[in-house]
Amino acid sequence: MSDLFRELGQHLYDGDAPGVIELTRKAIEQGLDAREILNAGLLPGMERVGRDFKDGELFIPEVIVAARAMHAGIELLKPLLARGAGPASRKIALGTVKGDLHDIGKKLVGIMMQGAGFEVIDLGHDVPPERFVEVVSTLKPDLIGMSALLSTTMPMMKNTIEAIRAAGLSGKVKILVGGAPITQAWADEIGADGFAPDAVGAVECARRLL
């Protein structure tokens, strides 16, 4: 079965959605566990995409195509994952902060988080602090992921964390930050719980925090 998973991961890496659909269906028909198909087939392929994007071997168009292929496979697995329920998955809300319209990195993080078994709430871009506060209060995610690509929007991360604290919600959610200008030092300065330099790191950090 490892050959099937390797082939599945390669099709995903290549952005071959029809190939991903075909092999995901084949794995399901062979009676393989949906979570195993996800963790041993789809997710390693997407993690490789994330690593190669970080290293400059892949570019945004290839990442988007691979993410679509990943989504195609996940859509086939969703009913099986829900049926095989077990404990509820952890919930993460993702958003690019107010004033920042960049979305692609955050979307990649969402795909990776979904592949890792998280329930993802995508708040989009240009998200004001009060929207993050509202989401923490009403939807009760386990983790908030904030992204910023512009150095000029970095202070909005601090404003958002302060707004969450002012609402008395800081003990109810973990906060993860990332984006091109973001560093561990900045995360420490603003009081974030975690920092990730890329999508692969975001999944690893989320697992550590939760």
mmCIF file with all atom_site columns, C-alpha atoms in Angstrom:
data_model
loop_
_atom_site.group_PDB
_atom_site.id
_atom_site.type_symbol
_atom_site.label_atom_id
_atom_site.label_alt_id
_atom_site.label_comp_id
_atom_site.label_asym_id
_atom_site.label_entity_id
_atom_site.label_seq_id
_atom_site.pdbx_PDB_ins_code
_atom_site.Cartn_x
_atom_site.Cartn_y
_atom_site.Cartn_z
_atom_site.occupancy
_atom_site.B_iso_or_equiv
_atom_site.pdbx_formal_charge
_atom_site.auth_seq_id
_atom_site.auth_comp_id
_atom_site.auth_asym_id
_atom_site.auth_atom_id
_atom_site.pdbx_PDB_model_num
ATOM 1   C CA . MET A 1 1   ? 0.000   0.000  0.000   1.00 0.00 ? 1   MET A CA 1
ATOM 2   C CA . SER A 1 2   ? 2.953   2.319  0.500   1.00 0.00 ? 2   SER A CA 1
ATOM 3   C CA . ASP A 1 3   ? 3.421   2.407  -3.298  1.00 0.00 ? 3   ASP A CA 1
ATOM 4   C CA . LEU A 1 4   ? -0.162  3.610  -3.695  1.00 0.00 ? 4   LEU A CA 1
ATOM 5   C CA . PHE A 1 5   ? 0.369   6.349  -1.131  1.00 0.00 ? 5   PHE A CA 1
ATOM 6   C CA . ARG A 1 6   ? 3.643   7.415  -2.739  1.00 0.00 ? 6   ARG A CA 1
ATOM 7   C CA . GLU A 1 7   ? 1.959   7.595  -6.132  1.00 0.00 ? 7   GLU A CA 1
ATOM 8   C CA . LEU A 1 8   ? -0.941  9.556  -4.634  1.00 0.00 ? 8   LEU A CA 1
ATOM 9   C CA . GLY A 1 9   ? 1.466   12.036 -3.059  1.00 0.00 ? 9   GLY A CA 1
ATOM 10  C CA . GLN A 1 10  ? 3.317   12.442 -6.352  1.00 0.00 ? 10  GLN A CA 1
ATOM 11  C CA . HIS A 1 11  ? 0.115   13.178 -8.283  1.00 0.00 ? 11  HIS A CA 1
ATOM 12  C CA . LEU A 1 12  ? -0.752  15.789 -5.683  1.00 0.00 ? 12  LEU A CA 1
ATOM 13  C CA . TYR A 1 13  ? 2.722   17.322 -5.904  1.00 0.00 ? 13  TYR A CA 1
ATOM 14  C CA . ASP A 1 14  ? 2.330   17.482 -9.691  1.00 0.00 ? 14  ASP A CA 1
ATOM 15  C CA . GLY A 1 15  ? -1.034  19.216 -9.327  1.00 0.00 ? 15  GLY A CA 1
ATOM 16  C CA . ASP A 1 16  ? -2.780  16.344 -11.108 1.00 0.00 ? 16  ASP A CA 1
ATOM 17  C CA . ALA A 1 17  ? -6.282  16.550 -9.639  1.00 0.00 ? 17  ALA A CA 1
ATOM 18  C CA . PRO A 1 18  ? -7.762  13.768 -11.848 1.00 0.00 ? 18  PRO A CA 1
ATOM 19  C CA . GLY A 1 19  ? -4.897  11.486 -10.791 1.00 0.00 ? 19  GLY A CA 1
ATOM 20  C CA . VAL A 1 20  ? -5.471  12.338 -7.137  1.00 0.00 ? 20  VAL A CA 1
ATOM 21  C CA . ILE A 1 21  ? -9.184  11.615 -7.491  1.00 0.00 ? 21  ILE A CA 1
ATOM 22  C CA . GLU A 1 22  ? -8.529  8.288  -9.236  1.00 0.00 ? 22  GLU A CA 1
ATOM 23  C CA . LEU A 1 23  ? -6.025  7.055  -6.645  1.00 0.00 ? 23  LEU A CA 1
ATOM 24  C CA . THR A 1 24  ? -8.052  8.307  -3.695  1.00 0.00 ? 24  THR A CA 1
ATOM 25  C CA . ARG A 1 25  ? -11.054 6.378  -5.021  1.00 0.00 ? 25  ARG A CA 1
ATOM 26  C CA . LYS A 1 26  ? -8.862  3.321  -5.547  1.00 0.00 ? 26  LYS A CA 1
ATOM 27  C CA . ALA A 1 27  ? -7.638  3.498  -1.950  1.00 0.00 ? 27  ALA A CA 1
ATOM 28  C CA . ILE A 1 28  ? -11.214 3.841  -0.687  1.00 0.00 ? 28  ILE A CA 1
ATOM 29  C CA . GLU A 1 29  ? -12.343 0.877  -2.804  1.00 0.00 ? 29  GLU A CA 1
ATOM 30  C CA . GLN A 1 30  ? -9.522  -1.202 -1.318  1.00 0.00 ? 30  GLN A CA 1
ATOM 31  C CA . GLY A 1 31  ? -10.986 -0.521 2.107   1.00 0.00 ? 31  GLY A CA 1
ATOM 32  C CA . LEU A 1 32  ? -8.181  1.673  3.382   1.00 0.00 ? 32  LEU A CA 1
ATOM 33  C CA . ASP A 1 33  ? -8.954  3.939  6.305   1.00 0.00 ? 33  ASP A CA 1
ATOM 34  C CA . ALA A 1 34  ? -9.771  7.506  5.263   1.00 0.00 ? 34  ALA A CA 1
ATOM 35  C CA . ARG A 1 35  ? -7.491  9.016  7.902   1.00 0.00 ? 35  ARG A CA 1
ATOM 36  C CA . GLU A 1 36  ? -4.634  6.809  6.670   1.00 0.00 ? 36  GLU A CA 1
ATOM 37  C CA . ILE A 1 37  ? -5.209  7.910  3.066   1.00 0.00 ? 37  ILE A CA 1
ATOM 38  C CA . LEU A 1 38  ? -5.056  11.490 4.272   1.00 0.00 ? 38  LEU A CA 1
ATOM 39  C CA . ASN A 1 39  ? -2.034  11.173 6.544   1.00 0.00 ? 39  ASN A CA 1
ATOM 40  C CA . ALA A 1 40  ? 0.062   8.756  4.471   1.00 0.00 ? 40  ALA A CA 1
ATOM 41  C CA . GLY A 1 41  ? -0.903  9.875  0.962   1.00 0.00 ? 41  GLY A CA 1
ATOM 42  C CA . LEU A 1 42  ? -2.257  13.390 0.605   1.00 0.00 ? 42  LEU A CA 1
ATOM 43  C CA . LEU A 1 43  ? -0.591  15.220 3.468   1.00 0.00 ? 43  LEU A CA 1
ATOM 44  C CA . PRO A 1 44  ? 3.019   14.140 2.718   1.00 0.00 ? 44  PRO A CA 1
ATOM 45  C CA . GLY A 1 45  ? 2.546   15.322 -0.866  1.00 0.00 ? 45  GLY A CA 1
ATOM 46  C CA . MET A 1 46  ? 1.330   18.728 0.296   1.00 0.00 ? 46  MET A CA 1
ATOM 47  C CA . GLU A 1 47  ? 4.074   18.991 2.907   1.00 0.00 ? 47  GLU A CA 1
ATOM 48  C CA . ARG A 1 48  ? 6.605   18.428 0.134   1.00 0.00 ? 48  ARG A CA 1
ATOM 49  C CA . VAL A 1 49  ? 4.950   21.215 -1.853  1.00 0.00 ? 49  VAL A CA 1
ATOM 50  C CA . GLY A 1 50  ? 5.251   23.490 1.174   1.00 0.00 ? 50  GLY A CA 1
ATOM 51  C CA . ARG A 1 51  ? 8.930   22.684 1.679   1.00 0.00 ? 51  ARG A CA 1
ATOM 52  C CA . ASP A 1 52  ? 9.822   23.177 -1.986  1.00 0.00 ? 52  ASP A CA 1
ATOM 53  C CA . PHE A 1 53  ? 7.879   26.448 -2.091  1.00 0.00 ? 53  PHE A CA 1
ATOM 54  C CA . LYS A 1 54  ? 9.851   27.641 0.915   1.00 0.00 ? 54  LYS A CA 1
ATOM 55  C CA . ASP A 1 55  ? 13.122  26.607 -0.765  1.00 0.00 ? 55  ASP A CA 1
ATOM 56  C CA . GLY A 1 56  ? 12.236  28.414 -3.991  1.00 0.00 ? 56  GLY A CA 1
ATOM 57  C CA . GLU A 1 57  ? 11.876  25.239 -6.063  1.00 0.00 ? 57  GLU A CA 1
ATOM 58  C CA . LEU A 1 58  ? 8.145   25.766 -6.575  1.00 0.00 ? 58  LEU A CA 1
ATOM 59  C CA . PHE A 1 59  ? 6.255   28.997 -7.123  1.00 0.00 ? 59  PHE A CA 1
ATOM 60  C CA . ILE A 1 60  ? 2.787   30.256 -6.266  1.00 0.00 ? 60  ILE A CA 1
ATOM 61  C CA . PRO A 1 61  ? 1.044   28.912 -9.427  1.00 0.00 ? 61  PRO A CA 1
ATOM 62  C CA . GLU A 1 62  ? 2.317   25.369 -8.712  1.00 0.00 ? 62  GLU A CA 1
ATOM 63  C CA . VAL A 1 63  ? 1.270   25.662 -5.076  1.00 0.00 ? 63  VAL A CA 1
ATOM 64  C CA . ILE A 1 64  ? -2.246  26.726 -6.048  1.00 0.00 ? 64  ILE A CA 1
ATOM 65  C CA . VAL A 1 65  ? -2.628  23.834 -8.503  1.00 0.00 ? 65  VAL A CA 1
ATOM 66  C CA . ALA A 1 66  ? -1.348  21.355 -5.906  1.00 0.00 ? 66  ALA A CA 1
ATOM 67  C CA . ALA A 1 67  ? -3.726  22.810 -3.312  1.00 0.00 ? 67  ALA A CA 1
ATOM 68  C CA . ARG A 1 68  ? -6.641  22.267 -5.693  1.00 0.00 ? 68  ARG A CA 1
ATOM 69  C CA . ALA A 1 69  ? -5.563  18.656 -6.179  1.00 0.00 ? 69  ALA A CA 1
ATOM 70  C CA . MET A 1 70  ? -5.371  18.254 -2.392  1.00 0.00 ? 70  MET A CA 1
ATOM 71  C CA . HIS A 1 71  ? -8.863  19.703 -2.052  1.00 0.00 ? 71  HIS A CA 1
ATOM 72  C CA . ALA A 1 72  ? -10.194 17.248 -4.656  1.00 0.00 ? 72  ALA A CA 1
ATOM 73  C CA . GLY A 1 73  ? -8.883  14.312 -2.631  1.00 0.00 ? 73  GLY A CA 1
ATOM 74  C CA . ILE A 1 74  ? -10.168 15.678 0.667   1.00 0.00 ? 74  ILE A CA 1
ATOM 75  C CA . GLU A 1 75  ? -13.659 16.153 -0.789  1.00 0.00 ? 75  GLU A CA 1
ATOM 76  C CA . LEU A 1 76  ? -13.812 12.400 -1.495  1.00 0.00 ? 76  LEU A CA 1
ATOM 77  C CA . LEU A 1 77  ? -12.657 11.587 2.036   1.00 0.00 ? 77  LEU A CA 1
ATOM 78  C CA . LYS A 1 78  ? -14.902 14.029 3.908   1.00 0.00 ? 78  LYS A CA 1
ATOM 79  C CA . PRO A 1 79  ? -17.959 11.730 4.215   1.00 0.00 ? 79  PRO A CA 1
ATOM 80  C CA . LEU A 1 80  ? -15.756 8.858  5.413   1.00 0.00 ? 80  LEU A CA 1
ATOM 81  C CA . LEU A 1 81  ? -13.885 11.045 7.873   1.00 0.00 ? 81  LEU A CA 1
ATOM 82  C CA . ALA A 1 82  ? -17.177 12.297 9.294   1.00 0.00 ? 82  ALA A CA 1
ATOM 83  C CA . ARG A 1 83  ? -18.552 8.755  9.553   1.00 0.00 ? 83  ARG A CA 1
ATOM 84  C CA . GLY A 1 84  ? -15.436 7.525  11.282  1.00 0.00 ? 84  GLY A CA 1
ATOM 85  C CA . ALA A 1 85  ? -15.873 10.426 13.601  1.00 0.00 ? 85  ALA A CA 1
ATOM 86  C CA . GLY A 1 86  ? -14.103 9.723  16.857  1.00 0.00 ? 86  GLY A CA 1
ATOM 87  C CA . PRO A 1 87  ? -13.364 12.847 18.843  1.00 0.00 ? 87  PRO A CA 1
ATOM 88  C CA . ALA A 1 88  ? -14.199 16.189 17.269  1.00 0.00 ? 88  ALA A CA 1
ATOM 89  C CA . SER A 1 89  ? -11.329 17.718 15.354  1.00 0.00 ? 89  SER A CA 1
ATOM 90  C CA . ARG A 1 90  ? -9.601  20.817 16.664  1.00 0.00 ? 90  ARG A CA 1
ATOM 91  C CA . LYS A 1 91  ? -10.835 24.066 15.169  1.00 0.00 ? 91  LYS A CA 1
ATOM 92  C CA . ILE A 1 92  ? -8.654  26.863 13.796  1.00 0.00 ? 92  ILE A CA 1
ATOM 93  C CA . ALA A 1 93  ? -9.769  30.253 12.461  1.00 0.00 ? 93  ALA A CA 1
ATOM 94  C CA . LEU A 1 94  ? -7.435  31.836 9.900   1.00 0.00 ? 94  LEU A CA 1
ATOM 95  C CA . GLY A 1 95  ? -7.366  35.411 8.681   1.00 0.00 ? 95  GLY A CA 1
ATOM 96  C CA . THR A 1 96  ? -5.092  38.015 7.126   1.00 0.00 ? 96  THR A CA 1
ATOM 97  C CA . VAL A 1 97  ? -5.123  41.113 9.335   1.00 0.00 ? 97  VAL A CA 1
ATOM 98  C CA . LYS A 1 98  ? -6.886  44.390 8.589   1.00 0.00 ? 98  LYS A CA 1
ATOM 99  C CA . GLY A 1 99  ? -5.230  46.430 5.850   1.00 0.00 ? 99  GLY A CA 1
ATOM 100 C CA . ASP A 1 100 ? -3.570  43.411 4.233   1.00 0.00 ? 100 ASP A CA 1
ATOM 101 C CA . LEU A 1 101 ? -5.176  41.959 1.109   1.00 0.00 ? 101 LEU A CA 1
ATOM 102 C CA . HIS A 1 102 ? -2.718  39.093 0.555   1.00 0.00 ? 102 HIS A CA 1
ATOM 103 C CA . ASP A 1 103 ? -4.391  35.717 0.769   1.00 0.00 ? 103 ASP A CA 1
ATOM 104 C CA . ILE A 1 104 ? -2.354  32.968 -0.882  1.00 0.00 ? 104 ILE A CA 1
ATOM 105 C CA . GLY A 1 105 ? -0.061  32.081 2.025   1.00 0.00 ? 105 GLY A CA 1
ATOM 106 C CA . LYS A 1 106 ? -2.998  31.958 4.401   1.00 0.00 ? 106 LYS A CA 1
ATOM 107 C CA . LYS A 1 107 ? -4.919  29.726 1.989   1.00 0.00 ? 107 LYS A CA 1
ATOM 108 C CA . LEU A 1 108 ? -1.973  27.336 1.801   1.00 0.00 ? 108 LEU A CA 1
ATOM 109 C CA . VAL A 1 109 ? -1.892  27.182 5.595   1.00 0.00 ? 109 VAL A CA 1
ATOM 110 C CA . GLY A 1 110 ? -5.625  26.406 5.539   1.00 0.00 ? 110 GLY A CA 1
ATOM 111 C CA . ILE A 1 111 ? -5.139  23.553 3.089   1.00 0.00 ? 111 ILE A CA 1
ATOM 112 C CA . MET A 1 112 ? -2.318  22.120 5.191   1.00 0.00 ? 112 MET A CA 1
ATOM 113 C CA . MET A 1 113 ? -4.322  22.465 8.404   1.00 0.00 ? 113 MET A CA 1
ATOM 114 C CA . GLN A 1 114 ? -7.321  20.775 6.821   1.00 0.00 ? 114 GLN A CA 1
ATOM 115 C CA . GLY A 1 115 ? -5.097  17.987 5.589   1.00 0.00 ? 115 GLY A CA 1
ATOM 116 C CA . ALA A 1 116 ? -3.732  17.560 9.107   1.00 0.00 ? 116 ALA A CA 1
ATOM 117 C CA . GLY A 1 117 ? -7.248  17.034 10.428  1.00 0.00 ? 117 GLY A CA 1
ATOM 118 C CA . PHE A 1 118 ? -8.131  20.502 11.696  1.00 0.00 ? 118 PHE A CA 1
ATOM 119 C CA . GLU A 1 119 ? -11.520 22.068 11.086  1.00 0.00 ? 119 GLU A CA 1
ATOM 120 C CA . VAL A 1 120 ? -10.644 25.325 9.316   1.00 0.00 ? 120 VAL A CA 1
ATOM 121 C CA . ILE A 1 121 ? -12.634 28.554 9.451   1.00 0.00 ? 121 ILE A CA 1
ATOM 122 C CA . ASP A 1 122 ? -11.304 30.875 6.743   1.00 0.00 ? 122 ASP A CA 1
ATOM 123 C CA . LEU A 1 123 ? -12.057 34.498 7.617   1.00 0.00 ? 123 LEU A CA 1
ATOM 124 C CA . GLY A 1 124 ? -10.462 35.812 4.424   1.00 0.00 ? 124 GLY A CA 1
ATOM 125 C CA . HIS A 1 125 ? -8.284  38.909 4.239   1.00 0.00 ? 125 HIS A CA 1
ATOM 126 C CA . ASP A 1 126 ? -8.494  42.451 5.648   1.00 0.00 ? 126 ASP A CA 1
ATOM 127 C CA . VAL A 1 127 ? -9.953  41.064 8.889   1.00 0.00 ? 127 VAL A CA 1
ATOM 128 C CA . PRO A 1 128 ? -10.388 43.697 11.647  1.00 0.00 ? 128 PRO A CA 1
ATOM 129 C CA . PRO A 1 129 ? -9.633  42.934 15.316  1.00 0.00 ? 129 PRO A CA 1
ATOM 130 C CA . GLU A 1 130 ? -13.316 43.021 16.245  1.00 0.00 ? 130 GLU A CA 1
ATOM 131 C CA . ARG A 1 131 ? -14.046 40.246 13.736  1.00 0.00 ? 131 ARG A CA 1
ATOM 132 C CA . PHE A 1 132 ? -11.402 38.014 15.319  1.00 0.00 ? 132 PHE A CA 1
ATOM 133 C CA . VAL A 1 133 ? -12.923 38.772 18.744  1.00 0.00 ? 133 VAL A CA 1
ATOM 134 C CA . GLU A 1 134 ? -16.402 37.921 17.464  1.00 0.00 ? 134 GLU A CA 1
ATOM 135 C CA . VAL A 1 135 ? -15.199 34.606 16.026  1.00 0.00 ? 135 VAL A CA 1
ATOM 136 C CA . VAL A 1 136 ? -13.409 33.605 19.244  1.00 0.00 ? 136 VAL A CA 1
ATOM 137 C CA . SER A 1 137 ? -16.531 34.449 21.240  1.00 0.00 ? 137 SER A CA 1
ATOM 138 C CA . THR A 1 138 ? -19.122 32.766 19.024  1.00 0.00 ? 138 THR A CA 1
ATOM 139 C CA . LEU A 1 139 ? -17.386 29.947 17.127  1.00 0.00 ? 139 LEU A CA 1
ATOM 140 C CA . LYS A 1 140 ? -14.924 29.081 19.903  1.00 0.00 ? 140 LYS A CA 1
ATOM 141 C CA . PRO A 1 141 ? -11.914 27.955 17.829  1.00 0.00 ? 141 PRO A CA 1
ATOM 142 C CA . ASP A 1 142 ? -9.026  26.305 19.650  1.00 0.00 ? 142 ASP A CA 1
ATOM 143 C CA . LEU A 1 143 ? -6.560  28.439 17.740  1.00 0.00 ? 143 LEU A CA 1
ATOM 144 C CA . ILE A 1 144 ? -6.449  31.728 15.813  1.00 0.00 ? 144 ILE A CA 1
ATOM 145 C CA . GLY A 1 145 ? -3.983  32.017 12.941  1.00 0.00 ? 145 GLY A CA 1
ATOM 146 C CA . MET A 1 146 ? -3.112  35.563 11.839  1.00 0.00 ? 146 MET A CA 1
ATOM 147 C CA . SER A 1 147 ? -1.160  36.369 8.689   1.00 0.00 ? 147 SER A CA 1
ATOM 148 C CA . ALA A 1 148 ? 0.482   39.585 7.459   1.00 0.00 ? 148 ALA A CA 1
ATOM 149 C CA . LEU A 1 149 ? 2.590   40.031 4.345   1.00 0.00 ? 149 LEU A CA 1
ATOM 150 C CA . LEU A 1 150 ? 3.217   43.761 4.729   1.00 0.00 ? 150 LEU A CA 1
ATOM 151 C CA . SER A 1 151 ? 5.375   45.226 7.481   1.00 0.00 ? 151 SER A CA 1
ATOM 152 C CA . THR A 1 152 ? 2.902   48.110 7.660   1.00 0.00 ? 152 THR A CA 1
ATOM 153 C CA . THR A 1 153 ? 0.134   45.738 8.773   1.00 0.00 ? 153 THR A CA 1
ATOM 154 C CA . MET A 1 154 ? 2.192   43.936 11.422  1.00 0.00 ? 154 MET A CA 1
ATOM 155 C CA . PRO A 1 155 ? 0.972   46.249 14.239  1.00 0.00 ? 155 PRO A CA 1
ATOM 156 C CA . MET A 1 156 ? -2.569  45.076 13.512  1.00 0.00 ? 156 MET A CA 1
ATOM 157 C CA . MET A 1 157 ? -1.567  41.675 14.910  1.00 0.00 ? 157 MET A CA 1
ATOM 158 C CA . LYS A 1 158 ? -0.716  43.352 18.201  1.00 0.00 ? 158 LYS A CA 1
ATOM 159 C CA . ASN A 1 159 ? -3.987  45.301 18.111  1.00 0.00 ? 159 ASN A CA 1
ATOM 160 C CA . THR A 1 160 ? -5.916  42.075 17.541  1.00 0.00 ? 160 THR A CA 1
ATOM 161 C CA . ILE A 1 161 ? -4.230  40.272 20.434  1.00 0.00 ? 161 ILE A CA 1
ATOM 162 C CA . GLU A 1 162 ? -4.941  43.255 22.686  1.00 0.00 ? 162 GLU A CA 1
ATOM 163 C CA . ALA A 1 163 ? -8.596  43.242 21.585  1.00 0.00 ? 163 ALA A CA 1
ATOM 164 C CA . ILE A 1 164 ? -8.900  39.530 22.390  1.00 0.00 ? 164 ILE A CA 1
ATOM 165 C CA . ARG A 1 165 ? -7.386  40.160 25.817  1.00 0.00 ? 165 ARG A CA 1
ATOM 166 C CA . ALA A 1 166 ? -9.650  43.161 26.453  1.00 0.00 ? 166 ALA A CA 1
ATOM 167 C CA . ALA A 1 167 ? -12.655 40.960 25.707  1.00 0.00 ? 167 ALA A CA 1
ATOM 168 C CA . GLY A 1 168 ? -11.494 38.498 28.372  1.00 0.00 ? 168 GLY A CA 1
ATOM 169 C CA . LEU A 1 169 ? -10.929 35.748 25.812  1.00 0.00 ? 169 LEU A CA 1
ATOM 170 C CA . SER A 1 170 ? -7.148  35.315 25.849  1.00 0.00 ? 170 SER A CA 1
ATOM 171 C CA . GLY A 1 171 ? -7.314  32.196 28.002  1.00 0.00 ? 171 GLY A CA 1
ATOM 172 C CA . LYS A 1 172 ? -9.804  30.552 25.657  1.00 0.00 ? 172 LYS A CA 1
ATOM 173 C CA . VAL A 1 173 ? -7.746  30.474 22.450  1.00 0.00 ? 173 VAL A CA 1
ATOM 174 C CA . LYS A 1 174 ? -4.143  30.063 21.315  1.00 0.00 ? 174 LYS A CA 1
ATOM 175 C CA . ILE A 1 175 ? -2.764  32.602 18.838  1.00 0.00 ? 175 ILE A CA 1
ATOM 176 C CA . LEU A 1 176 ? -0.392  31.710 16.001  1.00 0.00 ? 176 LEU A CA 1
ATOM 177 C CA . VAL A 1 177 ? 1.178   34.342 13.722  1.00 0.00 ? 177 VAL A CA 1
ATOM 178 C CA . GLY A 1 178 ? 3.066   34.151 10.452  1.00 0.00 ? 178 GLY A CA 1
ATOM 179 C CA . GLY A 1 179 ? 3.834   35.865 7.163   1.00 0.00 ? 179 GLY A CA 1
ATOM 180 C CA . ALA A 1 180 ? 6.864   37.134 5.269   1.00 0.00 ? 180 ALA A CA 1
ATOM 181 C CA . PRO A 1 181 ? 7.923   39.940 7.668   1.00 0.00 ? 181 PRO A CA 1
ATOM 182 C CA . ILE A 1 182 ? 7.010   38.080 10.864  1.00 0.00 ? 182 ILE A CA 1
ATOM 183 C CA . THR A 1 183 ? 9.704   36.687 13.181  1.00 0.00 ? 183 THR A CA 1
ATOM 184 C CA . GLN A 1 184 ? 9.798   34.792 16.447  1.00 0.00 ? 184 GLN A CA 1
ATOM 185 C CA . ALA A 1 185 ? 10.982  37.990 18.143  1.00 0.00 ? 185 ALA A CA 1
ATOM 186 C CA . TRP A 1 186 ? 7.906   39.856 16.900  1.00 0.00 ? 186 TRP A CA 1
ATOM 187 C CA . ALA A 1 187 ? 5.615   37.036 18.018  1.00 0.00 ? 187 ALA A CA 1
ATOM 188 C CA . ASP A 1 188 ? 7.187   37.180 21.489  1.00 0.00 ? 188 ASP A CA 1
ATOM 189 C CA . GLU A 1 189 ? 6.895   40.971 21.608  1.00 0.00 ? 189 GLU A CA 1
ATOM 190 C CA . ILE A 1 190 ? 3.167   41.027 20.866  1.00 0.00 ? 190 ILE A CA 1
ATOM 191 C CA . GLY A 1 191 ? 2.349   38.065 23.092  1.00 0.00 ? 191 GLY A CA 1
ATOM 192 C CA . ALA A 1 192 ? 1.440   35.477 20.462  1.00 0.00 ? 192 ALA A CA 1
ATOM 193 C CA . ASP A 1 193 ? 1.538   31.842 21.562  1.00 0.00 ? 193 ASP A CA 1
ATOM 194 C CA . GLY A 1 194 ? 3.347   30.647 18.468  1.00 0.00 ? 194 GLY A CA 1
ATOM 195 C CA . PHE A 1 195 ? 5.127   31.639 15.257  1.00 0.00 ? 195 PHE A CA 1
ATOM 196 C CA . ALA A 1 196 ? 5.500   29.693 12.019  1.00 0.00 ? 196 ALA A CA 1
ATOM 197 C CA . PRO A 1 197 ? 7.705   30.691 9.075   1.00 0.00 ? 197 PRO A CA 1
ATOM 198 C CA . ASP A 1 198 ? 5.713   28.631 6.554   1.00 0.00 ? 198 ASP A CA 1
ATOM 199 C CA . ALA A 1 199 ? 2.678   26.396 6.083   1.00 0.00 ? 199 ALA A CA 1
ATOM 200 C CA . VAL A 1 200 ? 4.447   23.205 7.151   1.00 0.00 ? 200 VAL A CA 1
ATOM 201 C CA . GLY A 1 201 ? 5.698   24.934 10.282  1.00 0.00 ? 201 GLY A CA 1
ATOM 202 C CA . ALA A 1 202 ? 2.194   26.240 10.986  1.00 0.00 ? 202 ALA A CA 1
ATOM 203 C CA . VAL A 1 203 ? 0.821   22.707 11.228  1.00 0.00 ? 203 VAL A CA 1
ATOM 204 C CA . GLU A 1 204 ? 3.693   21.626 13.472  1.00 0.00 ? 204 GLU A CA 1
ATOM 205 C CA . CYS A 1 205 ? 3.255   24.673 15.713  1.00 0.00 ? 205 CYS A CA 1
ATOM 206 C CA . ALA A 1 206 ? -0.516  24.183 15.949  1.00 0.00 ? 206 ALA A CA 1
ATOM 207 C CA . ARG A 1 207 ? -0.016  20.593 17.047  1.00 0.00 ? 207 ARG A CA 1
ATOM 208 C CA . ARG A 1 208 ? 2.451   21.703 19.726  1.00 0.00 ? 208 ARG A CA 1
ATOM 209 C CA . LEU A 1 209 ? 0.136   24.411 21.028  1.00 0.00 ? 209 LEU A CA 1
ATOM 210 C CA . LEU A 1 210 ? -2.864  22.089 21.230  1.00 0.00 ? 210 LEU A CA 1
#
